[in-house]
Coordinates of C-alpha atoms and ligand atoms in Angstrom, one line a residue:
Chain E
X1242 CA -0.2 0.0 0.1
X1243 CA 1.2 3.3 -0.9
X1244 CA 0.5 5.8 1.7
X1245 CA 2.5 9.0 0.6
X1246 CA 1.7 9.6 -2.9
X1247 CA 4.0 12.0 -5.1
X1248 CA 2.5 15.3 -5.9
X1249 CA -0.7 14.6 -4.1
X1250 CA -2.6 17.7 -3.6
X1251 CA -3.4 18.9 0.2
X1252 CA -6.2 21.4 1.1
X1253 CA -5.2 25.0 1.2
X1254 CA -5.8 25.2 4.9
X1255 CA -3.5 22.5 5.6
X1256 CA -0.6 24.0 3.1
X1257 CA -1.0 27.5 5.2
X1258 CA -0.9 25.7 8.6
X1259 CA 2.1 23.7 7.6
X1260 CA 3.7 26.9 6.0
X1261 CA 3.0 28.8 9.5
X1262 CA 4.2 26.0 11.4
X1263 CA 7.7 26.0 9.8
X1264 CA 8.2 29.5 11.1
X1265 CA 6.8 28.9 14.5
X1266 CA 9.3 25.9 14.7
X1267 CA 12.1 27.9 13.7
X1268 CA 11.4 30.9 16.1
X1269 CA 10.9 28.5 18.9
X1270 CA 14.2 26.8 18.4
X1271 CA 15.7 30.0 18.2
X1272 CA 14.2 31.2 21.4
X1273 CA 15.2 28.3 23.0
X1274 CA 18.7 28.6 21.9
X1275 CA 19.0 32.2 23.0
X1276 CA 17.4 32.1 26.3
X1277 CA 19.0 28.9 27.6
X1278 CA 22.3 30.6 26.7
X1279 CA 23.4 27.6 24.5
X1280 CA 24.5 29.9 22.0
X1281 CA 26.5 33.1 22.7
X1282 CA 24.3 36.6 22.4
X1283 CA 27.2 37.6 20.1
X1284 CA 26.3 34.8 17.3
X1285 CA 22.5 34.8 18.0
X1286 CA 20.6 37.5 19.6
X1287 CA 17.5 37.1 22.1
X1288 CA 14.4 37.5 20.1
X1289 CA 13.0 39.7 22.6
X1290 CA 16.1 42.1 21.8
X1291 CA 15.2 42.0 18.0
X1292 CA 11.4 43.2 19.0
X1293 CA 13.0 45.7 21.2
X1294 CA 15.2 47.0 18.3
X1295 CA 11.9 47.1 16.0
X1296 CA 10.2 49.1 18.6
X1297 CA 12.9 51.6 19.1
X1298 CA 13.5 51.8 15.3
X1299 CA 10.0 52.5 14.8
X1300 CA 9.7 55.2 17.4
X1301 CA 12.7 57.2 16.0
X1302 CA 11.3 56.8 12.6
X1303 CA 14.6 55.4 11.3
X1304 CA 12.6 51.7 10.3
X1305 CA 10.2 53.5 8.0
X1306 CA 12.8 55.7 6.5
X1307 CA 15.1 53.1 5.9
X1308 CA 12.7 50.8 4.4
X1309 CA 11.2 53.8 2.2
X1310 CA 14.6 54.7 0.7
X1311 CA 15.4 51.0 0.2
X1312 CA 12.1 50.3 -1.5
X1313 CA 12.7 53.5 -3.7
X1314 CA 16.0 52.2 -4.7
X1315 CA 14.9 48.5 -5.6
X1316 CA 11.8 49.4 -7.3
X1317 CA 13.5 52.1 -9.7
X1318 CA 16.6 49.6 -10.3
X1319 CA 13.9 46.8 -11.0
X1320 CA 11.7 49.0 -13.1
X1321 CA 14.4 50.1 -15.5
X1322 CA 15.7 46.5 -15.7
X1323 CA 12.4 45.5 -16.9
X1324 CA 11.7 48.4 -19.1
X1325 CA 14.8 47.7 -21.0
X1326 CA 14.9 44.1 -20.4
X1327 CA 11.7 42.8 -21.7
X1328 CA 12.0 44.2 -25.4
X1329 CA 15.6 43.1 -25.5
X1330 CA 14.5 39.6 -24.2
X1331 CA 11.6 39.2 -26.5
X1332 CA 13.8 40.2 -29.6
X1333 CA 16.3 37.5 -28.6
X1334 CA 13.5 34.8 -28.0
X1335 CA 11.8 35.8 -31.5
X1336 CA 14.8 36.2 -34.0
X1337 CA 17.8 34.1 -33.7
X1338 CA 20.0 36.9 -35.4
X1339 CA 19.2 39.1 -32.2
X1340 CA 19.9 35.9 -30.0
X1341 CA 23.4 35.5 -31.5
X1342 CA 24.2 39.0 -30.7
X1343 CA 22.6 39.1 -27.2
X1344 CA 22.8 35.7 -25.6
X1345 CA 26.7 35.1 -25.4
X1346 CA 27.0 38.7 -24.0
X1347 CA 24.2 38.1 -21.4
X1348 CA 25.7 34.8 -20.4
X1349 CA 29.2 36.2 -19.9
X1350 CA 28.3 39.3 -17.9
X1351 CA 25.6 37.7 -15.5
X1352 CA 28.4 35.4 -14.1
X1353 CA 30.3 38.4 -13.1
X1354 CA 30.0 39.1 -9.3
X1355 CA 27.7 42.3 -8.8
X1356 CA 29.6 43.5 -5.5
X1357 CA 32.7 43.5 -7.3
X1358 CA 31.1 46.3 -9.5
X1359 CA 30.6 48.5 -6.6
X1360 CA 34.0 50.4 -6.9
X1361 CA 33.4 50.7 -10.9
X1362 CA 30.0 52.0 -10.6
X1363 CA 31.2 54.8 -8.2
X1364 CA 33.4 55.9 -10.7
X1365 CA 31.0 55.6 -13.5
X1366 CA 27.8 57.2 -12.0
X1367 CA 29.0 59.0 -8.8
X1368 CA 28.1 58.0 -5.3
X1369 CA 24.5 59.3 -5.3
X1370 CA 21.4 57.5 -5.6
X1371 CA 22.0 56.6 -9.2
X1372 CA 24.9 54.3 -7.7
X1373 CA 22.6 52.1 -5.7
X1374 CA 20.0 51.9 -8.5
X1375 CA 22.6 51.0 -10.9
X1376 CA 23.7 48.1 -8.8
X1377 CA 20.2 46.7 -8.6
X1378 CA 20.0 47.1 -12.2
X1379 CA 22.9 45.2 -13.2
X1380 CA 22.0 42.4 -10.8
X1381 CA 19.1 41.8 -12.5
X1382 CA 19.3 43.2 -16.0
X1383 CA 21.1 40.5 -17.9
X1384 CA 19.5 37.6 -16.0
X1385 CA 16.1 39.0 -16.6
X1386 CA 16.8 39.3 -20.5
X1387 CA 17.8 35.7 -20.6
X1388 CA 14.9 34.7 -18.5
X1389 CA 12.4 36.8 -20.9
X1390 CA 14.1 35.1 -24.0
X1391 CA 13.2 31.8 -22.7
X1392 CA 9.7 32.8 -22.0
X1393 CA 9.3 34.1 -25.6
X1394 CA 10.9 30.8 -26.7
X1395 CA 8.5 28.7 -24.8
X1396 CA 5.4 29.9 -26.9
X1397 CA 4.9 26.8 -29.0
X1398 CA 5.7 27.1 -32.9
X1399 CA 2.3 25.7 -33.8
X1400 CA 0.5 28.7 -32.0
X1401 CA 2.7 31.0 -34.2
X1402 CA 2.0 28.9 -37.2
X1403 CA -1.6 29.1 -36.7
X1404 CA -1.3 32.8 -36.5
X1405 CA 0.5 32.9 -39.9
X1406 CA -2.2 30.6 -41.4
X1407 CA -4.7 33.0 -40.0
X1408 CA -3.1 35.9 -41.8
X1409 CA -0.7 37.5 -39.4
X1410 CA 2.4 39.3 -40.5
X1411 CA 5.5 39.1 -38.5
X1412 CA 5.0 42.1 -36.4
X1413 CA 1.2 41.1 -35.6
X1414 CA 2.6 37.7 -34.6
X1415 CA 4.9 39.2 -32.1
X1416 CA 2.1 41.5 -30.6
X1417 CA -1.0 39.6 -31.1
X1418 CA 0.4 36.0 -30.5
X1419 CA 3.9 35.8 -28.7
X1420 CA 3.4 38.4 -26.3
X1421 CA -0.3 37.6 -25.0
X1422 CA 1.1 34.0 -25.0
X1423 CA 4.0 34.5 -22.9
X1424 CA 2.5 36.8 -20.4
X1425 CA 1.7 34.3 -17.5
X1426 CA 5.5 33.1 -17.7
X1427 CA 6.7 36.7 -18.0
X1428 CA 4.9 37.7 -14.9
X1429 CA 6.3 34.8 -13.2
X1430 CA 9.9 35.7 -14.4
X1431 CA 9.3 39.1 -12.9
X1432 CA 8.3 37.7 -9.4
X1433 CA 11.5 35.8 -9.5
X1434 CA 13.4 38.9 -10.4
X1435 CA 12.0 41.3 -8.0
X1436 CA 13.2 38.6 -5.5
X1437 CA 16.6 38.8 -7.0
X1438 CA 16.5 42.4 -6.6
X1439 CA 15.9 42.3 -2.9
X1440 CA 18.9 40.0 -2.6
X1441 CA 21.3 42.9 -4.1
X1442 CA 20.0 45.4 -1.6
X1443 CA 23.1 45.0 0.8
X1444 CA 25.4 45.1 -2.3
X1445 CA 23.7 48.2 -3.4
X1446 CA 24.0 50.0 -0.1
X1447 CA 27.7 49.3 0.1
X1448 CA 28.1 52.3 -1.9
X1449 CA 28.6 55.3 0.1
X1450 CA 25.2 55.2 1.7
X1451 CA 23.7 56.4 4.8
X1452 CA 20.3 55.2 5.0
X1453 CA 18.7 52.3 3.9
X1454 CA 18.0 48.5 5.3
X1455 CA 21.1 46.9 3.8
X1456 CA 23.1 50.2 5.0
X1457 CA 21.7 49.5 8.6
X1458 CA 23.0 45.9 8.4
X1459 CA 26.5 47.1 7.3
X1460 CA 26.4 49.7 9.7
X1461 CA 25.5 47.1 12.7
X1462 CA 28.1 45.1 11.6
X1463 CA 30.8 47.4 12.7
X1464 CA 29.4 47.4 16.3
X1465 CA 28.6 43.6 16.2
X1466 CA 25.0 44.8 17.1
X1467 CA 23.5 41.3 16.1
X1468 CA 19.9 42.2 17.2
X1469 CA 20.2 45.0 14.4
X1470 CA 21.5 42.7 12.0
X1471 CA 18.8 40.2 12.5
X1472 CA 16.1 42.6 12.4
X1473 CA 17.2 44.2 9.2
X1474 CA 17.8 40.7 7.6
X1475 CA 14.4 39.6 8.9
X1476 CA 12.6 42.6 7.7
X1477 CA 14.3 42.4 4.2
X1478 CA 12.9 38.9 4.1
X1479 CA 9.4 40.0 5.1
X1480 CA 9.3 42.7 2.5
X1481 CA 10.5 40.4 -0.2
X1482 CA 7.8 37.8 0.8
X1483 CA 5.2 40.8 0.3
X1484 CA 6.3 41.7 -2.9
X1485 CA 6.4 38.0 -4.0
X1486 CA 2.8 37.5 -2.8
X1487 CA 1.7 40.7 -4.5
X1488 CA 3.0 39.3 -7.9
X1489 CA 1.4 35.8 -7.3
X1490 CA -1.7 37.5 -6.4
X1491 CA -1.7 39.5 -9.7
X1492 CA -0.7 36.5 -11.7
X1493 CA -3.7 34.7 -10.4
X1494 CA -6.1 37.5 -11.1
X1495 CA -4.7 38.6 -14.5
X1496 CA -4.6 35.0 -16.2
X1497 CA -7.5 33.0 -15.4
X1498 CA -7.2 31.3 -18.9
X1499 CA -3.6 30.0 -18.0
X1500 CA -3.5 26.3 -18.3
X1501 CA -2.3 24.3 -15.3
X1502 CA -3.2 27.1 -12.7
X1503 CA -5.2 26.4 -9.8
Chain M
X667 CA -27.5 16.4 -37.0
X668 CA -30.9 18.2 -38.1
X669 CA -28.5 21.0 -39.3
X670 CA -26.9 19.3 -42.2
X671 CA -30.3 17.6 -43.4
X672 CA -29.7 18.0 -47.2
X673 CA -30.1 21.5 -47.7
X674 CA -28.0 21.2 -50.5
X675 CA -29.0 20.3 -53.9
X676 CA -26.0 18.1 -55.4
X677 CA -25.9 15.1 -57.6
X678 CA -25.9 12.1 -55.5
X679 CA -23.6 9.9 -57.2
X680 CA -19.9 10.6 -56.7
X681 CA -18.5 13.9 -55.6
X682 CA -15.8 13.3 -58.5
X683 CA -18.6 14.7 -60.7
X684 CA -19.0 17.8 -58.7
X685 CA -15.6 18.9 -58.8
X686 CA -15.0 21.5 -61.7
X687 CA -11.9 19.5 -63.4
X688 CA -10.7 22.6 -65.2
X689 CA -10.1 24.2 -61.6
X690 CA -7.3 23.2 -59.8
X691 CA -6.9 24.7 -56.4
X692 CA -3.6 23.2 -55.1
X693 CA -0.9 22.0 -57.7
X694 CA 2.1 20.4 -56.4
X695 CA 4.8 20.2 -59.1
X696 CA 8.0 18.3 -59.0
X697 CA 8.7 19.1 -55.4
X698 CA 11.5 18.2 -53.4
X699 CA 12.3 18.4 -50.0
X700 CA 15.9 18.2 -48.2
X701 CA 16.5 18.7 -44.6
X702 CA 19.9 20.3 -43.7
X703 CA 21.0 19.4 -40.3
X704 CA 24.4 19.0 -38.4
X705 CA 24.3 15.1 -39.1
X706 CA 24.0 15.7 -42.9
X707 CA 21.1 16.1 -45.4
X708 CA 18.0 14.2 -45.4
X709 CA 16.0 13.6 -48.4
X710 CA 12.6 13.9 -47.0
X711 CA 10.6 14.1 -50.4
X712 CA 11.3 13.8 -53.9
X713 CA 9.4 14.3 -57.2
X714 CA 6.1 14.9 -55.8
X715 CA 3.2 15.6 -58.0
X716 CA -0.4 15.9 -57.1
X717 CA -3.6 18.1 -57.8
X718 CA -6.4 19.2 -55.8
X719 CA -9.4 20.4 -57.5
X720 CA -11.8 23.1 -56.2
X721 CA -14.2 21.7 -53.8
X722 CA -12.4 18.3 -53.5
X723 CA -11.5 16.5 -50.4
X724 CA -8.2 15.1 -50.8
X725 CA -6.4 12.9 -48.2
X726 CA -2.8 11.8 -48.2
X727 CA -1.7 8.5 -46.5
X728 CA 1.5 6.9 -46.3
X729 CA 4.0 5.3 -43.7
X730 CA 5.1 7.1 -40.9
X731 CA 8.0 9.7 -41.7
X732 CA 7.1 9.6 -45.5
X733 CA 6.7 13.5 -45.4
X734 CA 3.1 13.9 -45.2
X735 CA 3.5 16.8 -42.5
X736 CA 6.3 18.1 -44.5
X737 CA 4.2 18.6 -47.7
X738 CA 1.3 20.2 -45.9
X739 CA 3.6 22.7 -44.4
X740 CA 5.1 23.4 -47.5
X741 CA 1.8 24.0 -49.0
X742 CA 0.9 26.3 -46.0
X743 CA 4.1 28.1 -46.6
X744 CA 5.6 27.1 -43.2
X745 CA 8.5 25.0 -44.7
X746 CA 10.5 25.9 -47.6
X747 CA 10.4 23.9 -50.8
X748 CA 14.0 22.8 -51.8
X749 CA 13.0 22.3 -55.6
X750 CA 9.8 22.4 -57.8
X751 CA 6.7 24.7 -57.4
X752 CA 3.5 24.6 -55.5
X753 CA 0.9 26.6 -57.1
X754 CA -2.4 27.7 -55.2
X755 CA -5.3 28.8 -57.7
X756 CA -3.0 30.6 -60.2
X757 CA 0.1 31.9 -58.2
X758 CA 3.3 30.2 -56.7
X759 CA 3.4 30.3 -53.0
X760 CA 6.1 32.0 -51.4
X761 CA 5.0 31.9 -47.7
X762 CA 2.1 31.6 -45.2
X763 CA -1.2 33.3 -45.9
X764 CA -4.7 33.4 -44.9
X765 CA -5.5 31.8 -48.3
X766 CA -4.5 28.5 -46.9
X767 CA -6.2 27.9 -43.6
X768 CA -4.5 25.1 -41.3
X769 CA -5.8 22.7 -38.5
X770 CA -2.7 21.1 -36.4
X771 CA -2.4 17.8 -34.7
X772 CA -1.3 19.7 -31.4
X773 CA -4.1 22.1 -29.8
X774 CA -3.4 25.4 -31.3
X775 CA -6.1 27.6 -29.8
X776 CA -5.1 30.9 -28.4
X777 CA -5.7 30.2 -24.6
X778 CA -6.2 33.7 -23.6
X779 CA -8.9 34.0 -26.1
X780 CA -12.7 32.7 -25.8
X781 CA -13.9 30.3 -28.2
X782 CA -15.8 33.1 -30.0
X783 CA -12.8 35.2 -30.0
X784 CA -10.6 32.4 -31.2
X785 CA -12.9 32.1 -34.2
X786 CA -12.9 35.7 -34.9
X787 CA -9.0 36.0 -34.7
X788 CA -8.6 35.9 -38.7
X789 CA -11.7 38.2 -39.3
X790 CA -10.2 40.8 -37.2
X791 CA -6.9 40.5 -38.8
X792 CA -8.6 40.8 -42.1
X793 CA -10.6 43.7 -41.0
X794 CA -14.0 42.3 -41.7
X795 CA -16.7 44.7 -40.3
X796 CA -17.9 43.9 -37.0
X797 CA -21.5 43.0 -37.5
X798 CA -20.1 40.6 -40.1
X799 CA -17.6 39.0 -37.8
X800 CA -20.6 38.5 -35.4
X801 CA -22.7 36.6 -37.8
X802 CA -19.7 34.4 -39.1
X803 CA -19.1 33.5 -35.5
X804 CA -22.6 32.5 -34.9
X805 CA -22.8 30.5 -37.8
X806 CA -19.8 28.5 -37.4
X807 CA -20.7 28.1 -33.5
X808 CA -23.7 26.4 -34.6
X809 CA -22.0 24.2 -37.4
X810 CA -19.5 23.0 -34.6
X811 CA -22.6 22.6 -32.1
X812 CA -20.6 24.7 -29.4
X813 CA -23.0 27.5 -28.9
X814 CA -22.9 27.0 -25.4
X815 CA -19.4 27.3 -25.1
X816 CA -19.1 30.9 -26.8
X817 CA -17.5 32.4 -23.9
X818 CA -15.5 29.6 -22.6
X819 CA -11.7 29.6 -22.6
X820 CA -9.7 26.6 -24.3
X821 CA -8.6 25.0 -21.1
X822 CA -12.4 24.4 -20.2
X823 CA -12.7 22.3 -23.4
X824 CA -12.1 18.6 -24.2
X825 CA -9.7 17.5 -27.0
X826 CA -12.4 17.1 -29.5
X827 CA -14.1 20.2 -28.6
X828 CA -10.9 22.2 -29.1
X829 CA -10.5 20.7 -32.4
X830 CA -13.9 21.7 -33.5
X831 CA -13.2 25.2 -32.6
X832 CA -10.0 25.0 -34.6
X833 CA -11.7 23.9 -37.5
X834 CA -14.2 26.7 -37.0
X835 CA -11.5 29.1 -36.8
X836 CA -9.7 27.9 -39.9
X837 CA -13.0 28.0 -42.1
X838 CA -14.5 31.3 -40.6
X839 CA -11.6 33.0 -42.3
X840 CA -13.0 31.4 -45.7
X841 CA -9.5 30.2 -47.0
X842 CA -9.1 29.1 -50.5
X843 CA -8.1 25.7 -49.2
X844 CA -8.0 24.0 -45.7
X845 CA -5.0 22.0 -44.9
X846 CA -5.6 19.6 -42.2
X847 CA -2.4 17.5 -40.4
X848 CA -3.8 14.6 -38.6
X849 CA -6.2 16.6 -36.7
X850 CA -8.1 13.9 -34.9
X851 CA -5.1 11.4 -34.2
X852 CA -5.0 12.5 -30.6
X853 CA -8.7 11.7 -30.1
X854 CA -10.2 8.6 -28.6
X855 CA -11.9 6.1 -31.1
X856 CA -15.3 7.3 -30.2
X857 CA -14.8 11.1 -30.5
X858 CA -12.7 10.7 -33.8
X859 CA -15.4 8.7 -35.3
X860 CA -17.8 11.8 -34.3
X861 CA -15.4 14.1 -35.6
X862 CA -15.0 12.3 -39.0
X863 CA -18.8 12.4 -39.4
X864 CA -18.9 16.2 -38.3
X865 CA -16.3 16.8 -41.0
X866 CA -17.8 15.1 -43.7
X867 CA -21.2 16.6 -43.1
X868 CA -19.4 20.2 -42.8
X869 CA -17.8 19.6 -46.0
X870 CA -20.8 18.2 -47.7
X871 CA -22.5 21.8 -46.9
X872 CA -19.7 24.1 -47.1
X873 CA -17.8 22.3 -49.7
X874 CA -14.1 23.9 -48.7
X875 CA -11.4 22.7 -50.7
X876 CA -9.5 20.2 -48.4
X877 CA -6.3 18.6 -48.1
X878 CA -5.8 16.2 -45.1
X879 CA -3.1 14.1 -43.8
X880 CA -3.7 11.1 -42.0
X881 CA -2.3 7.8 -41.2
X882 CA -5.6 6.3 -40.5
X883 CA -6.8 4.5 -43.7
X884 CA -10.1 4.3 -42.8
X885 CA -10.2 7.8 -41.9
X886 CA -9.2 8.6 -45.4
X887 CA -11.4 6.3 -47.3
X888 CA -14.6 7.9 -45.0
X889 CA -13.5 11.5 -45.6
X890 CA -12.2 12.1 -48.9
X891 CA -13.1 12.1 -52.7
X892 CA -9.5 11.2 -53.5
X893 CA -6.5 9.6 -51.9
X894 CA -2.9 9.9 -52.6
X895 CA -1.0 7.2 -51.3
X896 CA 2.8 8.3 -50.6
X897 CA 5.9 5.9 -50.6
X898 CA 8.3 5.6 -47.7
X899 CA 11.0 8.0 -47.5
X900 CA 12.1 9.9 -49.7
X901 CA 8.3 10.4 -50.1
X902 CA 6.8 10.5 -53.7
X903 CA 3.3 9.7 -54.9
X904 CA 2.8 6.1 -55.4
X905 CA -0.8 6.0 -56.4
X906 CA -3.8 8.3 -56.9
X907 CA -7.0 6.7 -55.9
X908 CA -10.3 8.0 -56.6
X909 CA -12.9 7.1 -54.0
X910 CA -16.0 6.1 -55.7
X911 CA -18.5 6.1 -52.6
X912 CA -21.8 7.7 -51.8
X913 CA -22.1 11.3 -51.6
X914 CA -24.0 11.3 -48.4
X915 CA -22.0 9.5 -45.7
X916 CA -22.6 8.5 -42.3
X917 CA -20.6 6.1 -40.1
X918 CA -22.6 2.9 -41.2
X919 CA -20.7 3.4 -44.5
X920 CA -17.7 1.9 -42.8
X921 CA -19.5 -1.5 -42.5
X922 CA -20.2 -1.7 -46.3
X923 CA -18.6 -4.2 -48.9
X924 CA -17.5 -1.3 -51.1
X925 CA -16.0 0.6 -48.1
X926 CA -14.1 -2.5 -46.7
X927 CA -12.8 -3.3 -50.4
X928 CA -11.5 0.1 -51.1
X929 CA -9.9 0.2 -47.5
X930 CA -8.1 -3.1 -48.1
X931 CA -7.0 -1.9 -51.6
X932 CA -5.5 1.4 -50.1
X933 CA -4.0 -0.5 -47.1
X934 CA -2.2 -3.0 -49.4
X935 CA -0.4 0.0 -51.2
X936 CA 1.1 1.4 -48.1
X937 CA 4.8 0.4 -47.7
X938 CA 5.1 -1.5 -44.5
X939 CA 8.2 -1.3 -42.3
X940 CA 10.3 -4.5 -41.9
X941 CA 10.5 -4.7 -37.6
Ligands
ATP283 N1 13.2 19.6 -39.2 C1 13.9 18.6 -39.5 N2 15.3 18.3 -39.7 C2 15.5 17.1 -40.2 N3 14.7 16.3 -40.8 C3 13.4 16.3 -40.5 C4 12.8 17.6 -39.9 N4 11.5 17.5 -39.9 C5 11.5 16.2 -40.4 N5 12.2 15.6 -41.0 C6 12.3 14.3 -41.4 O1 11.6 14.4 -42.8 C7 10.7 13.3 -43.0 C8 9.6 13.6 -42.9 O2 8.9 14.0 -41.8 P1 7.4 14.4 -41.5 O3 7.1 14.8 -40.1 O4 7.0 15.1 -42.5 O5 6.7 12.8 -41.8 P2 5.2 12.2 -41.6 O6 4.7 11.6 -43.0 O7 4.3 13.5 -41.3 O8 5.4 11.5 -40.7 P3 4.3 11.0 -39.3 O9 3.4 9.9 -39.8 O10 5.1 10.2 -38.2 O11 3.7 12.3 -38.6 C9 11.2 12.3 -41.6 O12 11.9 11.2 -41.9 C10 11.9 13.1 -40.8 O13 12.7 12.6 -40.0
MG284 MG1 3.1 14.1 -39.5

C-alpha cells in the first residue's frame, strides 16, 4: 500500500498551516537556543532584543525611513531593468540573429559578481542614488533578458504557425500571439527577478550610503549589533515575501485562462 | 444532426462529378524537400506531384516519416520547398497566408481568448466589419455545435471540442484551401468517429477544398473524394485513388462491402516497414 503519494494535492488550509508551523518551529528553536544560553548572544541575539530593536527603530522613525529609501532604490532599479530587459529579451527569443548578438554577452556578464562592480559603478555614476539603483539594475538586467527570451521561446511553434495561417504578419505575430501567450510566464519571471533585486540590496547600499535597510545591516556589523543585523535581515525577508505574494496574486487574477493554474 | 439535413441540391452519385476538373486549387509540381542538419542532409521528399481540384476533399496517406506533414507545411508556406513549385489557384506560394487555413495535430487555440474570439481572430486580422464578424462566429459556433461554449476558454474544453473550434476558426476565415494535419489523431476512437462524421457533413454543406493528412486509412476512405498514397522516405506519390462511394455518408458506410474493399486496397499499397 502506498500511503504517501507523489504530488498528491493537499487542502489550502493544511498548506497554510504547515507553512506557518515551519516559521513557528524555527522561532521556537531560536528562542530556546538563546534563552537557555546554549548559543552566545554575539552569535544569536535574544528574540526579545530583536523586537526591542524594532520598537525603538519604529519610535525614532528610522525603520520607516530606511524601508522607504530601500524600496525606492529597488523599485527604480527593477523597473528600469524590466523596461529595457523585456523588449531585448523578446527580440532575442524571437529572432535568432538577435539571439546570436545578445545571448553570449548576457551569459558572460551574468556570471560576474555584482559586488565587485561597486567600485567601478562609483567611478561611472558617482556615489549618489544613481549608484545604488545601478547596482540593482546590473544585478537583475542580464538575468532578466535571458529569462524573458526563454519565456518568448516557450511559445509553441504551432501557435505561431496557426497565426500565420490566419493571416498575421510578423509584427502582428509578435504583438498578437507571442506576447499574450508568454504573459503568464513573464509575470512569473518578474516575480523571481524582484526577489533577486532584494538580494542585491546590501550590495547596492555598500556604495557610500547613509540610509537604507542594507546600510543599517552593514553599519550594525561594525558594532557587532547582532540584534540590529537580525532585525534588518528579517525585515528584508518579510518585504521580499510581501512583494512576492503581490506578484503571485496578480498572476492569478490577470491570467485566469492560463493552463495548469489552480 | 438536423443542421445538415440535405439543404444542398447536389448530384448524389460521386463527388468526382461535382469537382470542376478545369479548376485546380492546389498544384504540387515536382516538389523536393531536403532537410539540412548537423548530421548531414536528409532527402525527405522527392518528385512529388499532385493536384487538388476545387471543392475536392483529398487525403494523403503513407507510412510514418514519409513526409506527409512536411508536404502540408510546404503548401501552407511554413516550410521551404527545396525544389519544384506549389501553385495555389494561379500563383506560386512564397510564404504562409490567410488563403491557406490550417488545422494542426497539436491543440493550437489561443488560450487567452474565448472560443468566440478564437474564431474571430482571422476576421479581425482581415478587418472584416464587426457585425459581419459576429454573424460568421454565430454561424460556425452552430456548425460545430458549441453555441453554449461561446465564452469559454480553451482550457475548459475537451480535446475534441478544441479541434472543433480549430476547424471553425480556419473555416470562418474562408480560405481558398483548408489544410489538416492528423487533426483527430490525439482523440479517443469514439470522439474520432464523431469528428469524422462532423467533418464530412461540414464538407458536404460548405464544400471547402480540403487537403487532409492522416495515417488512418479508414479515416481517409471515409472522408475523401480522392486519396494519394505516398511511398516511404523519400516520399513520392505511389498512387492516386479516386473514392467512388456515395456522396451522403454516415458512419454505417464503414461496414459496407465497397468501403471495406477500398480500405483494403489502400492498405495494401502502404509500404510496411520491416520490424
Ligand atoms: N526539422 C527537420 N530536420 C531534419 N529532418 C526532418 C525535420 N522534420 C522532418 N524531418 C524528416 O523528414 C521526414 C518526413 O517527416 P514528416 O514529419 O513530414 O513525416 P510524416 O509523414 O508526417 O510522419 P508521421 O506520420 O510520423 O507524422 C522524416 O523522416 C523526418 O525524420
Ligand atoms: Mg506528421
